[in-house]
XYZ file of C-alpha atoms in Angstrom:
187
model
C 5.271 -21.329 -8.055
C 1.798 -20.766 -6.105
C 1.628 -17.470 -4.465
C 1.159 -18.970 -1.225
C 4.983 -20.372 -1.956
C 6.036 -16.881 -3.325
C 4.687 -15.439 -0.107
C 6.981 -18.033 2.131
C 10.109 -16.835 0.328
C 9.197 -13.319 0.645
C 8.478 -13.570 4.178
C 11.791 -15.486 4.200
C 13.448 -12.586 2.721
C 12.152 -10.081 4.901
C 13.289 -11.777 7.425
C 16.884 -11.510 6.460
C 16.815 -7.660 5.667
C 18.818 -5.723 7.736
C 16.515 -2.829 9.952
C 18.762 0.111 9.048
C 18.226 -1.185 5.079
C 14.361 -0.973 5.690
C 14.730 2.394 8.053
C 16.797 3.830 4.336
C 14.220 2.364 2.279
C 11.246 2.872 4.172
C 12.419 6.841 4.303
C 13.139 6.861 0.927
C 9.697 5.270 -0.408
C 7.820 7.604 1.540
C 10.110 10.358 0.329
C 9.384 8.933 -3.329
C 5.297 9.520 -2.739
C 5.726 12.725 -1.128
C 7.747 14.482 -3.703
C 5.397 12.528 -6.659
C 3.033 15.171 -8.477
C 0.132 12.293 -7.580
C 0.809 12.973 -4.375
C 0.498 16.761 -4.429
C -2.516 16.907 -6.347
C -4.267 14.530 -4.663
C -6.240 16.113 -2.235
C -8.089 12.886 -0.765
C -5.926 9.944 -0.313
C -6.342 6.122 1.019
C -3.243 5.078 2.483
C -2.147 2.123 5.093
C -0.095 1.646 8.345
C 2.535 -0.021 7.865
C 3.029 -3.574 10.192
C 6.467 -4.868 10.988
C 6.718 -6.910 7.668
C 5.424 -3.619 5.937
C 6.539 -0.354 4.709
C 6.741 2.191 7.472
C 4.152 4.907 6.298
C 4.190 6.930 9.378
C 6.232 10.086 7.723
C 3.910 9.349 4.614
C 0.800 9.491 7.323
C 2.304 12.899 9.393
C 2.933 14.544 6.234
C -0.926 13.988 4.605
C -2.632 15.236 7.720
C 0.256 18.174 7.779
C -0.201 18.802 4.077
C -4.124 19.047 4.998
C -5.340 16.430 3.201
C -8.214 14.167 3.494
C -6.400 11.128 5.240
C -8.260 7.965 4.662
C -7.030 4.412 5.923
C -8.864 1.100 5.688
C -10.625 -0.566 8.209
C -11.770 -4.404 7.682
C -15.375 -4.560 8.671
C -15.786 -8.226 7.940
C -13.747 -10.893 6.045
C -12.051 -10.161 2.884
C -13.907 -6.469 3.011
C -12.642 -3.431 3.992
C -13.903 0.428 4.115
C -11.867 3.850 3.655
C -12.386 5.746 7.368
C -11.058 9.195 7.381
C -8.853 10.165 10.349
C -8.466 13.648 11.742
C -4.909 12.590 13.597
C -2.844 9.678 14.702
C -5.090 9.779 17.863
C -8.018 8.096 15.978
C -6.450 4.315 15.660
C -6.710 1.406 17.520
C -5.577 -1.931 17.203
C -7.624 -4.014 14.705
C -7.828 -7.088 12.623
C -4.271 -8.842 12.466
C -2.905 -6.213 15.537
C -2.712 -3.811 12.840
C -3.344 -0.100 13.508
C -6.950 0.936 11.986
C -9.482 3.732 12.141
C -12.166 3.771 14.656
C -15.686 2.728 14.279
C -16.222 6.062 14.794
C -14.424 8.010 11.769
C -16.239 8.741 8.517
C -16.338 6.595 5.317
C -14.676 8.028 2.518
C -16.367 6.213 -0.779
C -14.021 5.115 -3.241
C -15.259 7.554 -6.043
C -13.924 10.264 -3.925
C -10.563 9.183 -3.599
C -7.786 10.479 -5.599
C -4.851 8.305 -4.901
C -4.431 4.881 -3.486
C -0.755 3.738 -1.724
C -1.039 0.276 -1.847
C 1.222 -2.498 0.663
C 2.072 -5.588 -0.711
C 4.176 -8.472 -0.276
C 6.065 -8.623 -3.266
C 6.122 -6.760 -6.400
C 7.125 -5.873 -9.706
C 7.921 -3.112 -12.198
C 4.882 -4.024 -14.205
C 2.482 -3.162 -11.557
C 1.800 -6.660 -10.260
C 1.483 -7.363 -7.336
C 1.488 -10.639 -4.719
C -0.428 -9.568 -1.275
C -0.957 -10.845 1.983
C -3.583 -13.205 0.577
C -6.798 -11.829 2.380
C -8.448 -10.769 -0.874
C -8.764 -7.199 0.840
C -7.643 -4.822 -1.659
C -8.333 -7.323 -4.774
C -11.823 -6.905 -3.766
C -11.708 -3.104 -3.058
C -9.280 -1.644 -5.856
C -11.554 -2.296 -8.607
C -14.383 0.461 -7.034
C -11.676 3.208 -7.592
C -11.007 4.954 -10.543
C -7.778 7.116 -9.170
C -4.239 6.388 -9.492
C -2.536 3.442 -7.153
C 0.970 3.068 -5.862
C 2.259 0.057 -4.940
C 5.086 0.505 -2.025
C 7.587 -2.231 -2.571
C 11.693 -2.411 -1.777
C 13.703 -2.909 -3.924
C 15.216 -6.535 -2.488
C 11.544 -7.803 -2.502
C 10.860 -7.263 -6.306
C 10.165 -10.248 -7.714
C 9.702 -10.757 -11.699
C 7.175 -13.569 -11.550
C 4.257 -13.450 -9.258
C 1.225 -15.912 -9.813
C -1.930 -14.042 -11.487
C -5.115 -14.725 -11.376
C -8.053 -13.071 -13.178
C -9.192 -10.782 -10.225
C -5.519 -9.475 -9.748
C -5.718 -5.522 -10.492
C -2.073 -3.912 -12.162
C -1.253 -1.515 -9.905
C -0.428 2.385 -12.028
C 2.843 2.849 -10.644
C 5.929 1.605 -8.356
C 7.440 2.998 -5.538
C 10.761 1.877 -4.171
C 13.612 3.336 -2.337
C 15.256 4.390 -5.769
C 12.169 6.460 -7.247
C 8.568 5.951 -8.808
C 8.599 4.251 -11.902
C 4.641 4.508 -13.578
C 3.782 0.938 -14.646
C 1.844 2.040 -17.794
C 4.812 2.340 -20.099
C 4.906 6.038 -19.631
């Protein structure tokens, strides 16, 4: 199976999940990251905003700038490329590429060396860290200029054992569903 044919089954999937199961799960993944030991250490993170076919971050989002960290969330400045912009509050999105919410122009770059944890969205994923995205090339292209732990937020009914690979697909460290992190590294 291509991933573009993965991606149609997924999207076929999510389509058939129930909102009060992704409400639970949603809660519960965020829940996962907050109570993680990555996630209270970190004190600079790179997160995302969750779109309708997406993991609702928003608790994950409150909680960082509550918690006083260094909020980061990307903004695509051209095709297939996208930047860490730190936020000061909810206040400082708009709508960008794809209607999804993003940073202003305005907000600073974080660089990638200074982040200490990336939550990463997919489309599908796996225990083993892989992941299938949205096919924009996005993170694939940004992932590899970090050095810090990833999490890749995933429900549990959209795990999927076999996704395509290809030589620039990163493994993400570890797995967060509604039922707990699991670290992909065989720890």
């Amino acid at each position: 199976m291509t991933k573009q044919e993965l991606r149609k089954r997924v999207a076929g999937k999510v389509k058939n999940l129930s909102p009060v199961y992704c409400r639970e799960a949603d809660a519960a993944i965020c829940r996962g990251v907050l109570q993680s030991e990555l996630y209270r250490r970190a004190r600079v993170l790179l997160c995302y905003v969750g779109s309708a076919r997406e993991i609702d971050t928003s608790a994950l989002l409150h909680a960082a700038l509550r918690d006083g960290k260094v909020l980061a969330l990307p903004l695509c400045v051209e095709k297939g490329v996208m930047e860490a912009r730190q936020i000061a509050g909810l206040g400082d999105l708009v709508s960008g590429k794809y209607g999804i919410l993003a940073p202003k122009l305005t907000c600073p770059v974080v660089e990638p060396e200074a982040l200490e944890l990336v939550v990463v969205p997919c489309a599908a994923g796996n225990e083993r860290g892989e992941r299938l995205g949205y096919g924009g090339g996005y993170y694939d292209r940004y992932l590899p200029r970090v050095s810090c732990p990833t999490m890749l937020l995933c429900r549990r009914h959209l795990l999927t054992d076999e996704i395509p690979l290809e030589e620039h697909d990163l493994r993400m460290d570890y797995l967060v569903t509604e039922w707990g992190v699991v670290s992909c590294k065989g720890e």
